[in-house]
CSV table of C-alpha atoms and ligand atoms in Angstrom, one decimal:
chain,number,residue,atom,x,y,z
A,694,UNK,CA,0.0,0.0,0.0
A,695,UNK,CA,1.4,3.4,-0.9
A,696,UNK,CA,1.0,6.4,1.5
A,697,UNK,CA,-0.7,9.6,0.4
A,698,UNK,CA,-2.3,12.7,1.9
A,699,UNK,CA,-1.0,16.0,3.4
A,700,UNK,CA,1.1,14.4,6.1
A,701,UNK,CA,2.9,12.2,3.6
A,702,UNK,CA,3.7,15.3,1.5
A,703,UNK,CA,5.1,16.9,4.5
A,704,UNK,CA,7.2,13.8,5.3
A,705,UNK,CA,8.6,13.7,1.7
A,706,UNK,CA,9.5,17.4,1.9
A,707,UNK,CA,11.5,16.8,5.1
A,708,UNK,CA,13.0,13.5,3.8
A,709,UNK,CA,14.4,15.2,0.8
A,710,UNK,CA,16.7,17.2,3.0
A,711,UNK,CA,18.3,14.1,4.5
A,712,UNK,CA,21.3,12.5,2.7
A,713,UNK,CA,21.8,8.8,2.3
A,714,UNK,CA,23.6,7.7,5.5
A,715,UNK,CA,24.7,4.2,4.4
A,716,UNK,CA,25.6,1.2,6.6
A,717,UNK,CA,26.0,2.3,10.2
A,718,UNK,CA,26.2,1.2,13.8
A,719,UNK,CA,23.8,2.2,16.6
A,720,UNK,CA,25.8,2.5,19.7
A,721,UNK,CA,26.0,3.6,23.4
A,722,UNK,CA,29.2,5.6,23.5
A,723,UNK,CA,30.0,4.3,26.9
A,724,UNK,CA,29.5,0.5,26.3
A,725,UNK,CA,31.7,-0.5,24.6
A,726,UNK,CA,34.0,2.5,24.7
A,727,UNK,CA,33.6,4.3,21.4
A,728,UNK,CA,37.3,5.1,21.0
A,729,UNK,CA,38.4,1.5,21.1
A,730,UNK,CA,35.5,0.4,18.9
A,731,UNK,CA,36.3,2.9,16.2
A,732,UNK,CA,40.0,1.9,16.3
A,733,UNK,CA,39.2,-1.8,15.8
A,734,UNK,CA,36.8,-1.0,13.0
A,735,UNK,CA,39.5,1.1,11.3
A,736,UNK,CA,42.0,-1.7,11.7
A,737,UNK,CA,39.7,-4.1,9.9
A,738,UNK,CA,39.0,-1.4,7.3
A,739,UNK,CA,35.3,-1.4,7.9
A,740,UNK,CA,34.5,2.1,9.2
A,741,UNK,CA,30.7,2.6,9.5
A,742,UNK,CA,29.2,5.3,7.3
A,743,UNK,CA,27.4,6.7,10.3
A,744,UNK,CA,26.9,6.2,14.0
A,745,UNK,CA,23.6,6.4,15.7
A,746,UNK,CA,24.2,7.5,19.3
A,747,UNK,CA,22.0,6.6,22.2
A,748,UNK,CA,21.1,9.4,24.7
A,749,UNK,CA,23.8,10.4,27.1
A,750,UNK,CA,25.2,13.6,28.6
A,751,UNK,CA,25.9,16.7,26.5
A,752,UNK,CA,29.6,16.4,27.3
A,753,UNK,CA,29.8,12.9,26.0
A,754,UNK,CA,27.9,13.8,22.9
A,755,UNK,CA,30.1,16.8,22.2
A,756,UNK,CA,33.1,14.6,22.7
A,757,UNK,CA,31.7,12.1,20.2
A,758,UNK,CA,31.1,14.8,17.6
A,759,UNK,CA,34.7,16.0,18.0
A,760,UNK,CA,36.0,12.5,17.8
A,761,UNK,CA,34.3,11.7,14.5
A,762,UNK,CA,35.1,15.0,12.8
A,763,UNK,CA,32.8,15.5,9.8
A,764,UNK,CA,31.3,11.9,10.0
A,765,UNK,CA,27.6,11.5,10.1
A,766,UNK,CA,26.0,11.1,13.5
A,767,UNK,CA,22.3,10.5,14.3
A,768,UNK,CA,20.5,10.5,17.6
A,769,UNK,CA,18.5,7.7,19.4
A,770,UNK,CA,16.6,9.7,21.9
A,771,UNK,CA,14.7,8.7,25.0
A,772,UNK,CA,12.4,10.2,27.6
A,773,UNK,CA,9.6,11.5,25.2
A,774,UNK,CA,6.9,9.2,26.3
A,775,UNK,CA,4.8,9.8,23.2
A,776,UNK,CA,2.6,6.7,23.6
A,777,UNK,CA,1.2,8.2,26.8
A,778,UNK,CA,-1.9,10.5,26.7
A,779,UNK,CA,-0.6,12.8,29.4
A,780,UNK,CA,2.8,13.2,27.7
A,781,UNK,CA,2.7,17.0,27.3
A,782,UNK,CA,1.1,17.6,30.7
A,783,UNK,CA,4.1,16.4,32.6
A,784,UNK,CA,6.5,19.0,34.0
A,785,UNK,CA,9.4,16.9,32.7
A,786,UNK,CA,8.2,17.1,29.1
A,787,UNK,CA,9.5,20.6,28.4
A,788,UNK,CA,12.8,19.7,29.9
A,789,UNK,CA,13.0,16.5,27.8
A,790,UNK,CA,12.2,18.4,24.6
A,791,UNK,CA,14.8,21.1,25.3
A,792,UNK,CA,17.3,18.4,26.0
A,793,UNK,CA,16.5,16.4,22.9
A,794,UNK,CA,16.9,19.6,20.8
A,795,UNK,CA,20.3,20.3,22.4
A,796,UNK,CA,21.5,16.8,21.8
A,797,UNK,CA,20.4,16.8,18.2
A,798,UNK,CA,22.2,20.0,17.6
A,799,UNK,CA,25.4,18.8,19.3
A,800,UNK,CA,25.4,15.8,17.0
A,801,UNK,CA,24.0,17.6,14.0
A,802,UNK,CA,21.6,14.7,13.6
A,803,UNK,CA,19.3,14.5,10.6
A,804,UNK,CA,16.7,12.6,12.6
A,805,UNK,CA,15.4,11.9,16.1
A,806,UNK,CA,14.8,8.2,16.5
A,807,UNK,CA,12.5,7.4,19.4
A,808,UNK,CA,11.0,4.1,20.3
A,809,UNK,CA,7.2,4.0,20.0
A,810,UNK,CA,7.1,2.7,23.5
A,811,UNK,CA,7.4,3.9,27.1
A,812,UNK,CA,9.2,3.4,30.4
A,813,UNK,CA,6.5,5.3,32.2
A,814,UNK,CA,2.9,4.1,32.4
A,815,UNK,CA,0.3,5.9,34.5
A,816,UNK,CA,2.7,6.8,37.3
A,817,UNK,CA,4.8,3.6,37.2
A,818,UNK,CA,8.4,3.5,36.1
A,819,UNK,CA,10.1,0.7,34.1
A,820,UNK,CA,13.8,0.0,33.2
A,821,UNK,CA,13.1,-1.3,29.7
A,822,UNK,CA,10.4,-0.3,27.1
A,823,UNK,CA,6.8,-1.3,27.6
A,824,UNK,CA,5.0,-1.5,24.2
A,825,UNK,CA,2.0,0.7,23.6
A,826,UNK,CA,-1.6,-0.5,23.8
A,827,UNK,CA,-2.3,-1.3,20.1
A,828,UNK,CA,-5.7,0.4,19.8
A,829,UNK,CA,-7.3,3.0,17.5
A,830,UNK,CA,-7.3,5.7,20.2
A,831,UNK,CA,-3.8,4.9,21.2
A,832,UNK,CA,-2.7,5.4,17.5
A,833,UNK,CA,-4.4,8.7,17.4
A,834,UNK,CA,-2.6,9.9,20.6
A,835,UNK,CA,0.8,8.7,19.3
A,836,UNK,CA,0.2,10.6,16.0
A,837,UNK,CA,-0.9,13.7,18.0
A,838,UNK,CA,2.2,13.6,20.3
A,839,UNK,CA,4.5,12.9,17.3
A,840,UNK,CA,3.2,16.0,15.5
A,841,UNK,CA,3.6,18.0,18.7
A,842,UNK,CA,7.2,16.9,19.1
A,843,UNK,CA,8.0,17.7,15.5
A,844,UNK,CA,6.4,21.1,15.9
A,845,UNK,CA,8.5,21.9,19.0
A,846,UNK,CA,11.6,20.7,17.3
A,847,UNK,CA,10.8,23.0,14.3
A,848,UNK,CA,10.9,25.9,16.8
A,849,UNK,CA,13.8,24.8,19.0
A,850,UNK,CA,16.1,22.8,16.9
A,851,UNK,CA,17.8,24.2,13.7
A,852,UNK,CA,20.8,22.4,12.3
A,853,UNK,CA,23.7,24.3,10.7
A,854,UNK,CA,22.4,23.3,7.3
A,855,UNK,CA,19.1,25.1,8.1
A,856,UNK,CA,17.0,21.9,8.5
A,857,UNK,CA,15.2,20.4,11.4
A,858,UNK,CA,15.7,16.8,12.4
A,859,UNK,CA,12.9,14.5,11.3
A,860,UNK,CA,11.0,12.5,13.9
A,861,UNK,CA,11.3,8.8,13.5
A,862,UNK,CA,9.3,6.2,15.4
A,863,UNK,CA,10.8,2.8,16.0
A,864,UNK,CA,8.5,-0.2,16.1
A,865,UNK,CA,9.2,-1.7,19.5
A,866,UNK,CA,9.8,-5.3,20.4
A,867,UNK,CA,7.4,-7.6,22.2
A,868,UNK,CA,8.6,-9.1,25.4
A,869,UNK,CA,6.4,-12.2,25.8
A,870,UNK,CA,3.0,-10.6,25.1
A,871,UNK,CA,1.1,-8.1,23.0
A,872,UNK,CA,-1.6,-5.7,24.3
A,873,UNK,CA,-4.4,-4.3,22.3
A,874,UNK,CA,-7.0,-4.9,19.6
A,875,UNK,CA,-5.3,-3.7,16.5
A,876,UNK,CA,-2.7,-5.3,14.3
A,877,UNK,CA,0.7,-3.7,14.7
A,878,UNK,CA,1.2,-2.8,11.0
A,879,UNK,CA,-2.2,-1.2,10.9
A,880,UNK,CA,-1.4,0.8,14.1
A,881,UNK,CA,1.7,2.3,12.3
A,882,UNK,CA,-0.3,2.9,9.1
A,883,UNK,CA,-2.8,5.0,11.1
A,884,UNK,CA,0.0,7.0,12.7
A,885,UNK,CA,1.7,7.7,9.4
A,886,UNK,CA,-1.6,8.9,7.9
A,887,UNK,CA,-1.9,11.4,10.7
A,888,UNK,CA,1.7,12.5,11.3
A,889,UNK,CA,4.6,13.4,8.9
A,890,UNK,CA,7.0,11.1,10.8
A,891,UNK,CA,9.4,8.5,9.4
A,892,UNK,CA,9.7,5.0,10.8
A,893,UNK,CA,12.5,2.7,12.0
A,894,UNK,CA,11.9,-1.0,11.2
A,895,UNK,CA,13.9,-3.2,13.6
A,896,UNK,CA,14.2,-6.7,12.2
A,897,UNK,CA,14.7,-8.3,15.6
A,898,UNK,CA,11.6,-6.5,16.9
A,899,UNK,CA,9.7,-7.9,13.9
A,900,UNK,CA,10.8,-11.4,14.8
A,901,UNK,CA,9.5,-10.9,18.3
A,902,UNK,CA,6.1,-9.9,16.8
A,903,UNK,CA,6.1,-13.2,14.8
A,904,UNK,CA,7.0,-15.1,18.0
A,905,UNK,CA,4.7,-13.4,20.6
A,906,UNK,CA,1.7,-12.5,18.5
A,907,UNK,CA,1.6,-16.2,18.0
A,908,UNK,CA,1.6,-15.8,14.2
A,909,UNK,CA,4.3,-18.5,14.1
A,910,UNK,CA,1.8,-21.2,14.8
A,911,UNK,CA,-0.4,-20.1,11.9
A,912,UNK,CA,2.1,-19.4,9.1
A,913,UNK,CA,5.7,-19.5,7.9
A,914,UNK,CA,8.0,-16.6,8.7
A,915,UNK,CA,8.2,-15.7,5.0
A,916,UNK,CA,4.5,-15.5,4.8
A,917,UNK,CA,4.2,-13.5,8.0
A,918,UNK,CA,6.7,-10.9,6.7
A,919,UNK,CA,4.9,-10.7,3.4
A,920,UNK,CA,1.6,-10.0,5.1
A,921,UNK,CA,3.1,-7.6,7.7
A,922,UNK,CA,5.0,-5.5,5.1
A,923,UNK,CA,1.9,-5.4,2.9
A,924,UNK,CA,0.1,-3.4,5.6
A,925,UNK,CA,3.1,-1.6,7.3
A,926,UNK,CA,3.8,1.8,5.7
A,927,UNK,CA,7.1,0.8,4.1
A,928,UNK,CA,7.5,4.1,2.2
A,929,UNK,CA,7.9,5.7,5.6
A,930,UNK,CA,10.8,3.5,6.7
A,931,UNK,CA,13.9,5.7,6.9
A,932,UNK,CA,16.1,3.4,8.9
A,933,UNK,CA,16.4,-0.3,9.5
A,934,UNK,CA,18.0,-1.8,12.6
A,935,UNK,CA,19.3,-5.3,13.1
A,936,UNK,CA,20.3,-6.4,16.7
A,937,UNK,CA,20.7,-9.6,18.7
A,938,UNK,CA,18.1,-11.8,20.2
A,939,UNK,CA,18.5,-14.1,23.2
A,940,UNK,CA,16.8,-15.9,26.0
A,941,UNK,CA,16.6,-13.5,28.9
A,942,UNK,CA,18.8,-14.2,32.0
A,943,UNK,CA,15.7,-14.4,34.2
A,944,UNK,CA,14.3,-17.2,32.1
A,945,UNK,CA,17.4,-19.1,31.1
A,946,UNK,CA,17.4,-21.9,33.7
A,947,UNK,CA,13.6,-22.5,33.2
A,948,UNK,CA,13.9,-22.3,29.4
A,949,UNK,CA,16.7,-25.0,29.2
A,950,UNK,CA,14.4,-27.3,31.2
A,951,UNK,CA,11.5,-26.6,29.0
A,952,UNK,CA,13.4,-27.1,25.8
A,953,UNK,CA,13.4,-30.8,26.3
A,954,UNK,CA,9.6,-30.8,26.2
A,955,UNK,CA,9.1,-28.4,23.3
A,956,UNK,CA,7.1,-29.5,20.3
A,957,UNK,CA,8.7,-29.2,16.9
A,958,UNK,CA,7.0,-26.0,15.9
A,959,UNK,CA,8.0,-24.1,19.0
A,960,UNK,CA,10.3,-21.2,18.6
A,961,UNK,CA,12.8,-20.1,21.2
A,962,UNK,CA,11.6,-17.5,23.7
A,963,UNK,CA,14.1,-15.0,22.4
A,964,UNK,CA,13.6,-11.3,23.2
A,965,UNK,CA,15.5,-8.2,22.1
A,966,UNK,CA,19.1,-8.4,23.3
A,967,UNK,CA,21.6,-5.9,22.0
A,968,UNK,CA,24.6,-7.7,23.7
A,969,UNK,CA,23.8,-11.0,22.0
A,970,UNK,CA,25.1,-12.3,18.6
A,971,UNK,CA,22.7,-11.5,15.7
A,972,UNK,CA,21.0,-14.8,14.6
A,973,UNK,CA,21.2,-15.7,11.0
A,974,UNK,CA,17.4,-15.7,10.7
A,975,UNK,CA,17.4,-11.9,11.0
A,976,UNK,CA,19.6,-11.6,7.9
A,977,UNK,CA,17.2,-13.9,6.0
A,978,UNK,CA,14.4,-11.6,7.1
A,979,UNK,CA,16.4,-8.5,6.1
A,980,UNK,CA,16.9,-10.0,2.6
A,981,UNK,CA,13.2,-10.2,2.2
A,982,UNK,CA,12.6,-6.7,3.6
A,983,UNK,CA,15.1,-5.1,1.3
A,984,UNK,CA,13.3,-6.6,-1.7
A,985,UNK,CA,10.1,-4.8,-0.8
A,986,UNK,CA,9.0,-2.4,-3.7
A,987,UNK,CA,7.7,0.3,-1.3
A,988,UNK,CA,11.0,0.7,0.6
A,989,UNK,CA,11.6,4.0,-1.1
A,990,UNK,CA,12.7,6.3,1.8
A,991,UNK,CA,15.5,4.3,3.2
A,992,UNK,CA,18.5,6.4,4.4
A,993,UNK,CA,20.3,4.1,6.8
A,994,UNK,CA,20.8,0.5,7.7
A,995,UNK,CA,22.4,-0.1,11.1
A,996,UNK,CA,23.5,-2.9,13.4
A,997,UNK,CA,22.4,-2.0,17.0
A,998,UNK,CA,25.4,-3.1,19.1
A,999,UNK,CA,25.5,-1.5,22.5
A,1000,UNK,CA,26.9,-3.5,25.4
A,1001,UNK,CA,28.4,-6.0,23.0
A,1002,UNK,CA,32.1,-7.1,22.9
A,1003,UNK,CA,34.2,-5.0,20.4
A,1004,UNK,CA,35.5,-8.1,18.6
A,1005,UNK,CA,32.0,-9.4,18.0
A,1006,UNK,CA,30.8,-6.0,16.7
A,1007,UNK,CA,33.7,-5.8,14.3
A,1008,UNK,CA,33.2,-9.3,13.0
A,1009,UNK,CA,29.4,-8.8,12.6
A,1010,UNK,CA,29.8,-5.4,10.9
A,1011,UNK,CA,32.5,-6.7,8.5
A,1012,UNK,CA,30.1,-9.5,7.4
A,1013,UNK,CA,27.2,-7.1,7.3
A,1014,UNK,CA,29.1,-4.7,5.0
A,1015,UNK,CA,30.2,-7.4,2.7
A,1016,UNK,CA,26.7,-8.8,2.4
A,1017,UNK,CA,24.7,-5.5,2.1
A,1018,UNK,CA,27.1,-2.7,1.0
A,1019,UNK,CA,26.4,-3.0,-2.7
A,1020,UNK,CA,22.7,-3.8,-2.4
A,1021,UNK,CA,22.1,-0.8,-0.1
A,1022,UNK,CA,23.9,1.5,-2.6
A,1023,UNK,CA,21.7,0.2,-5.4
A,1024,UNK,CA,18.5,0.6,-3.4
A,1025,UNK,CA,19.2,4.1,-2.2
A,1026,UNK,CA,20.6,5.5,-5.5
A,1027,UNK,CA,17.9,4.1,-7.8
A,1028,UNK,CA,16.0,6.8,-9.6
A,1029,UNK,CA,12.8,7.3,-7.6
A,1030,UNK,CA,9.7,8.6,-9.3
A,1031,UNK,CA,8.9,10.8,-6.3
A,1032,UNK,CA,5.3,12.1,-6.6
A,1033,UNK,CA,4.9,15.9,-6.6
A,1034,UNK,CA,3.2,16.7,-3.3
A,1035,UNK,CA,1.7,19.9,-2.3
A,1036,UNK,CA,3.6,20.6,0.9
A,1037,UNK,CA,3.2,22.9,3.8
A,1038,UNK,CA,6.4,24.7,4.9
A,1039,UNK,CA,5.9,24.5,8.6
A,1040,UNK,CA,3.9,22.0,10.6
A,1041,UNK,CA,0.9,23.6,12.1
A,1042,UNK,CA,0.7,23.6,15.9
A,1043,UNK,CA,-1.4,20.4,16.7
A,1044,UNK,CA,-4.9,21.1,17.9
A,1045,UNK,CA,-6.4,19.5,20.9
A,1046,UNK,CA,-7.3,15.9,20.3
A,1047,UNK,CA,-10.6,14.3,21.5
A,1048,UNK,CA,-10.8,13.3,25.1
A,1049,UNK,CA,-7.9,11.0,26.1
A,1050,UNK,CA,-9.6,10.0,29.4
A,1051,UNK,CA,-10.6,6.5,28.2
A,1052,UNK,CA,-7.0,5.9,27.1
A,1053,UNK,CA,-5.6,7.1,30.4
A,1054,UNK,CA,-7.9,4.7,32.2
A,1055,UNK,CA,-6.8,1.9,29.8
A,1056,UNK,CA,-3.2,2.7,30.6
A,1057,UNK,CA,-4.0,2.6,34.4
A,1058,UNK,CA,-5.4,-0.9,33.9
A,1059,UNK,CA,-2.4,-1.8,31.7
A,1060,UNK,CA,0.0,-0.9,34.5
A,1061,UNK,CA,-2.0,-3.1,36.9
A,1062,UNK,CA,-2.0,-5.9,34.4
A,1063,UNK,CA,1.8,-5.7,34.0
A,1064,UNK,CA,2.4,-6.2,37.6
A,1065,UNK,CA,-0.2,-8.9,38.0
A,1066,UNK,CA,-2.7,-7.0,40.2
A,1067,UNK,CA,-5.4,-7.4,37.6
A,1068,UNK,CA,-6.2,-9.6,34.6
A,1069,UNK,CA,-6.1,-8.5,31.0
A,1070,UNK,CA,-9.8,-7.9,30.4
A,1071,UNK,CA,-11.5,-4.9,29.1
A,1072,UNK,CA,-12.1,-3.2,25.7
A,1073,UNK,CA,-8.4,-2.6,25.1
A,1074,UNK,CA,-7.6,-6.3,25.3
A,1075,UNK,CA,-8.2,-8.6,22.4
A,1076,UNK,CA,-10.7,-11.4,22.8
A,1077,UNK,CA,-8.2,-13.7,21.1
A,1078,UNK,CA,-5.8,-14.7,23.9
A,1079,UNK,CA,-3.1,-15.8,21.5
A,1080,UNK,CA,-0.9,-12.8,22.3
A,1081,UNK,CA,-1.0,-13.1,26.1
A,1082,UNK,CA,-0.3,-16.7,26.6
A,1083,UNK,CA,3.2,-15.9,28.0
A,1084,UNK,CA,2.3,-12.7,29.8
A,1085,UNK,CA,3.1,-14.4,33.1
A,1086,UNK,CA,6.8,-14.7,32.1
A,1087,UNK,CA,6.8,-10.9,32.0
A,1088,UNK,CA,5.1,-10.5,35.3
A,1089,UNK,CA,6.8,-13.2,37.3
A,1090,UNK,CA,10.3,-13.2,35.9
A,1091,UNK,CA,11.1,-10.3,33.7
A,1092,UNK,CA,9.7,-7.4,35.7
A,1093,UNK,CA,11.1,-8.4,39.1
A,1094,UNK,CA,14.5,-9.0,37.5
A,1095,UNK,CA,14.4,-5.6,36.0
A,1096,UNK,CA,14.0,-4.0,39.4
A,1097,UNK,CA,16.4,-6.3,41.3
A,1098,UNK,CA,19.1,-6.8,38.8
A,1099,UNK,CA,18.8,-4.9,35.5
A,1100,UNK,CA,21.0,-1.8,35.1
A,1101,UNK,CA,22.7,-2.6,38.5
A,1102,UNK,CA,22.3,-5.6,40.8
A,1103,UNK,CA,20.9,-4.2,44.1
A,1104,UNK,CA,23.0,-6.6,46.1
A,1105,UNK,CA,26.2,-5.2,44.4
A,1106,UNK,CA,25.0,-1.6,44.6
A,1107,UNK,CA,23.9,-1.6,48.2
A,1108,UNK,CA,26.3,-4.3,49.7
A,1109,UNK,CA,26.0,-3.3,53.3
A,1110,UNK,CA,22.4,-2.4,53.3
A,1111,UNK,CA,21.5,-5.7,51.7
A,1112,UNK,CA,23.7,-7.7,54.1
A,1113,UNK,CA,22.0,-6.1,57.0
A,1114,UNK,CA,18.5,-6.6,55.5
A,1115,UNK,CA,19.4,-10.3,55.1
A,1116,UNK,CA,20.4,-10.5,58.8
A,1117,UNK,CA,16.9,-9.1,59.6
A,1118,UNK,CA,15.2,-11.7,57.2
A,1119,UNK,CA,13.9,-8.9,55.0
A,1120,UNK,CA,13.6,-10.2,51.4
A,1121,UNK,CA,14.4,-7.9,48.5
A,1122,UNK,CA,11.3,-9.2,46.8
A,1123,UNK,CA,9.5,-6.7,48.9
A,1124,UNK,CA,11.2,-4.0,46.9
A,1125,UNK,CA,9.3,-5.0,43.8
A,1126,UNK,CA,6.0,-4.7,45.7
A,1127,UNK,CA,7.1,-1.4,47.2
A,1128,UNK,CA,8.0,0.0,43.7
A,1129,UNK,CA,4.6,-0.8,42.3
A,1130,UNK,CA,2.6,0.0,45.4
A,1131,UNK,CA,1.4,3.4,44.3
A,1132,UNK,CA,1.9,5.7,41.2
A,1133,UNK,CA,4.4,8.5,41.3
A,1134,UNK,CA,4.5,11.4,38.9
A,1135,UNK,CA,7.4,12.0,36.6
A,1136,UNK,CA,10.0,14.4,37.9
A,1137,UNK,CA,12.9,15.7,35.8
A,1138,UNK,CA,14.8,13.8,33.1
A,1139,UNK,CA,14.1,10.1,33.2
A,1140,UNK,CA,16.9,8.1,34.7
A,1141,UNK,CA,16.1,4.6,35.9
A,1142,UNK,CA,19.3,4.0,37.7
A,1143,UNK,CA,19.0,7.2,39.8
A,1144,UNK,CA,15.4,6.4,40.4
A,1145,UNK,CA,16.3,2.9,41.6
A,1146,UNK,CA,18.9,4.4,44.0
A,1147,UNK,CA,16.4,6.9,45.5
A,1148,UNK,CA,13.6,4.3,45.8
A,1149,UNK,CA,15.8,1.8,47.5
A,1150,UNK,CA,16.8,4.3,50.2
A,1151,UNK,CA,13.0,4.9,50.7
A,1152,UNK,CA,12.4,1.1,50.9
A,1153,UNK,CA,15.2,0.6,53.5
A,1154,UNK,CA,13.8,3.5,55.5
A,1155,UNK,CA,10.4,1.8,55.6
A,1156,UNK,CA,11.4,-1.7,56.4
A,1157,UNK,CA,14.4,-1.0,58.6
A,1158,UNK,CA,14.5,2.6,59.6
A,1159,UNK,CA,17.7,2.1,61.6
A,1160,UNK,CA,19.6,1.3,58.4
A,1161,UNK,CA,18.5,4.5,56.6
A,1162,UNK,CA,21.9,6.2,57.2
A,1163,UNK,CA,23.8,3.2,55.7
A,1164,UNK,CA,21.6,3.1,52.7
A,1165,UNK,CA,21.9,6.9,52.1
A,1166,UNK,CA,25.7,6.7,52.4
A,1167,UNK,CA,25.8,3.9,49.8
A,1168,UNK,CA,23.3,5.8,47.6
A,1169,UNK,CA,25.5,8.9,47.6
A,1170,UNK,CA,28.5,6.9,46.6
A,1171,UNK,CA,26.5,5.3,43.8
A,1172,UNK,CA,25.3,8.7,42.5
A,1173,UNK,CA,28.8,10.1,42.5
A,1174,UNK,CA,30.3,7.0,40.7
A,1175,UNK,CA,27.4,7.2,38.2
A,1176,UNK,CA,28.1,10.9,37.4
A,1177,UNK,CA,31.7,10.2,37.0
A,1178,UNK,CA,31.1,7.2,34.7
A,1179,UNK,CA,28.8,9.3,32.5
A,1180,UNK,CA,31.2,12.2,32.1
A,1181,UNK,CA,34.4,10.6,31.0
A,1182,UNK,CA,37.3,12.7,29.8
A,1183,UNK,CA,37.7,13.6,26.1
A,1184,UNK,CA,38.5,10.3,24.4
A,1185,UNK,CA,41.9,10.1,22.6
A,1186,UNK,CA,41.7,11.0,18.9
A,1187,UNK,CA,41.8,8.0,16.5
A,1188,UNK,CA,44.0,8.4,13.5
B,2222,FE2,FE1,16.3,-0.8,17.3
């Protein structure tokens, strides 16, 4: 299906200002260290054509810009919770937009890639992305919020070439379940009809849709991709990501026991895992995706490799370049018969959308479902239970792991506090219940690590008030170490 309408015209106008970026790497400049990664890529003579950089401090972004000279950099933002109906009401939103604009200008990024997912639902905070409710009202809200963000960037973010970065939405992965009543490709089609944004298609995320929407029981992977791409607005895809997949640590022991009993058509319970090797199946999927006739807006093709060993990144990128270099060049330099759209020069300020109260209530229920306080029933949940068969893995394994171990193991972070809690027979499982006991509003820029540190001090104060001083001392040491780790010195220049 080909996109049309005023927002598509606006998208095309913005797209025309963006150069072809080529084959790149999407990285976290701290993990692995960017200087040594770039050196190893140079030594193998496979320098990436661009780097997509995940959000970090302005100092680290400025240092990255300096390090790569004139090289192309793009930005993978975070903290703009555009799936949430109350996004613009939060006091943190203005701060997040101003920060995103500053980061985009530091990098001189042609686009702002943001996951179409959230780490904040109805007052509850998460360490990793929670996918949106896939419903018609939710698509409407995402489109509205995306237009608003683009409008604010138009006002606050002007690159030196005179352009404004284009907003890209990345289709998020599924982690064991899907929530909603609408098919995922239709959800993105509706958004693209109502906003001038581009899209990022992540091949690993697409695999998780095949796996957790239960499509794999009904059809082959090839057929699934064909159907999915037939509905997904492929002419809005500006970037494609490929990253690793793996069984999650919280599920590994259980999964190896279950493997013995799996029937032949079962697929592994992989989820998105940037540190893991990229499985071959994703390149087979990419081959099929790159053949799609509506893939007419592609500017970049990147491996997403944060937290992965340097040697593995270099090996994978060398093979990736060998396999896709020439094809990508042909695809992006083919003469496109671009339709002549009537375009508006500046996006109008988005008007108020219809009441979002029902969606806010649906997200309230969603947060309760995620933590297991209520069951997935209600108009926002599909009658077909195929997509929630493994929801309990998220609730009972993944989510507690996220709070106790992800982004910092509590027992390693608060060594003395945890030892003394153990002496008092206080289980850390209580921290999970404490975290989700009541909603808390968003305050300031989103940082899960610092939030976890603050909340743990509060938890200790509640369950063992006499340990408060110890917890606070450990917390202050953690905050200082964190600040130091995120503000490294200027990396050495790579020749
Ligand atoms: Fe991605």
